[in-house]
PDB file of C-alpha atoms in Angstrom:
ATOM      1  CA  MET A   1      -0.109  -0.233  -0.010  1.00 54.00           C
ATOM      2  CA  SER A   2       3.409   2.299   0.561  1.00 54.00           C
ATOM      3  CA  GLU A   3       2.859   2.228  -3.241  1.00 58.00           C
ATOM      4  CA  GLU A   4       0.629   5.255  -3.140  1.00 59.00           C
ATOM      5  CA  THR A   5       4.628   7.521  -3.302  1.00 63.00           C
ATOM      6  CA  VAL A   6       5.402   6.473  -6.375  1.00 56.00           C
ATOM      7  CA  PRO A   7       3.428   8.025  -9.708  1.00 58.00           C
ATOM      8  CA  PRO A   8       2.717   6.326 -12.011  1.00 57.00           C
ATOM      9  CA  THR A   9       5.082   5.513 -15.388  1.00 56.00           C
ATOM     10  CA  ALA A  10       4.503   4.437 -18.591  1.00 57.00           C
ATOM     11  CA  GLY A  11       6.892   1.191 -18.617  1.00 56.00           C
ATOM     12  CA  ALA A  12       7.527   1.832 -14.668  1.00 59.00           C
ATOM     13  CA  GLY A  13      11.145   3.506 -15.602  1.00 60.00           C
ATOM     14  CA  GLN A  14      13.815   4.471 -13.320  1.00 57.00           C
ATOM     15  CA  PRO A  15      12.561   7.563 -11.681  1.00 62.00           C
ATOM     16  CA  LYS A  16      16.920   8.428 -10.929  1.00 73.00           C
ATOM     17  CA  GLY A  17      18.142   8.129 -14.349  1.00 91.00           C
ATOM     18  CA  LEU A  18      15.242  10.207 -15.582  1.00 93.00           C
ATOM     19  CA  LEU A  19      16.064  12.203 -12.837  1.00 92.00           C
ATOM     20  CA  GLN A  20      20.047  12.123 -13.406  1.00 94.00           C
ATOM     21  CA  GLN A  21      19.206  12.111 -17.161  1.00 95.00           C
ATOM     22  CA  MET A  22      16.654  15.777 -16.208  1.00 95.00           C
ATOM     23  CA  GLU A  23      19.570  17.427 -13.793  1.00 95.00           C
ATOM     24  CA  GLU A  24      22.516  16.819 -16.966  1.00 96.00           C
ATOM     25  CA  LEU A  25      19.631  18.621 -19.454  1.00 97.00           C
ATOM     26  CA  MET A  26      19.438  21.070 -17.213  1.00 98.00           C
ATOM     27  CA  ALA A  27      23.568  21.613 -16.604  1.00 97.00           C
ATOM     28  CA  ALA A  28      24.018  21.844 -20.025  1.00 97.00           C
ATOM     29  CA  LEU A  29      20.704  23.799 -21.237  1.00 98.00           C
ATOM     30  CA  ASN A  30      22.177  26.689 -18.161  1.00 97.00           C
ATOM     31  CA  ALA A  31      26.535  26.335 -20.283  1.00 97.00           C
ATOM     32  CA  ASP A  32      24.874  26.461 -23.298  1.00 97.00           C
ATOM     33  CA  LEU A  33      22.405  30.390 -22.391  1.00 97.00           C
ATOM     34  CA  SER A  34      25.525  31.440 -20.750  1.00 96.00           C
ATOM     35  CA  ALA A  35      27.566  31.569 -23.248  1.00 96.00           C
ATOM     36  CA  LEU A  36      25.604  32.750 -25.263  1.00 96.00           C
ATOM     37  CA  ASP A  37      23.825  35.823 -22.711  1.00 95.00           C
ATOM     38  CA  ALA A  38      28.892  35.970 -22.895  1.00 94.00           C
ATOM     39  CA  ASP A  39      28.804  36.915 -26.535  1.00 94.00           C
ATOM     40  CA  LEU A  40      26.006  38.469 -26.377  1.00 94.00           C
ATOM     41  CA  GLN A  41      26.883  40.967 -23.913  1.00 92.00           C
ATOM     42  CA  GLY A  42      30.238  40.810 -26.299  1.00 90.00           C
ATOM     43  CA  ALA A  43      28.975  42.048 -28.693  1.00 87.00           C
ATOM     44  CA  GLY A  44      26.709  44.944 -27.789  1.00 82.00           C
ATOM     45  CA  GLY A  45      30.425  46.086 -26.230  1.00 65.00           C
ATOM     46  CA  SER A  46      32.890  45.213 -28.258  1.00 54.00           C
ATOM     47  CA  GLY A  47      31.600  43.059 -31.070  1.00 51.00           C
ATOM     48  CA  ARG A  48      33.774  39.954 -30.125  1.00 49.00           C
ATOM     49  CA  GLY A  49      32.325  36.631 -31.632  1.00 53.00           C
ATOM     50  CA  VAL A  50      30.123  37.793 -33.942  1.00 50.00           C
ATOM     51  CA  GLY A  51      32.725  40.011 -36.253  1.00 54.00           C
ATOM     52  CA  GLU A  52      29.237  42.521 -38.105  1.00 54.00           C
ATOM     53  CA  GLU A  53      30.945  45.522 -37.188  1.00 54.00           C
ATOM     54  CA  GLY A  54      34.809  44.716 -37.897  1.00 55.00           C
ATOM     55  CA  ALA A  55      36.606  47.066 -35.808  1.00 53.00           C
ATOM     56  CA  GLY A  56      39.451  48.921 -37.940  1.00 54.00           C
TER      57      GLY A  56
END
C-alpha cells in the first residue's frame, strides 16, 4: 500500500535515471545560455565573436 508515493510511469522506468538525465540536460542548457549571454554582451560592447562590424 506504500506504493502510492511512487508516481505512475509508463513502463515503470527508473525515476532516478530520468532525474539524472533532467539534471544533466538542465546543466547543459544553463551552460549554453551562459555562453550565449556572454557572446551577446560581448557583441553589444566590443563586438567579440560576431564580427558584423569590424573594428577598423
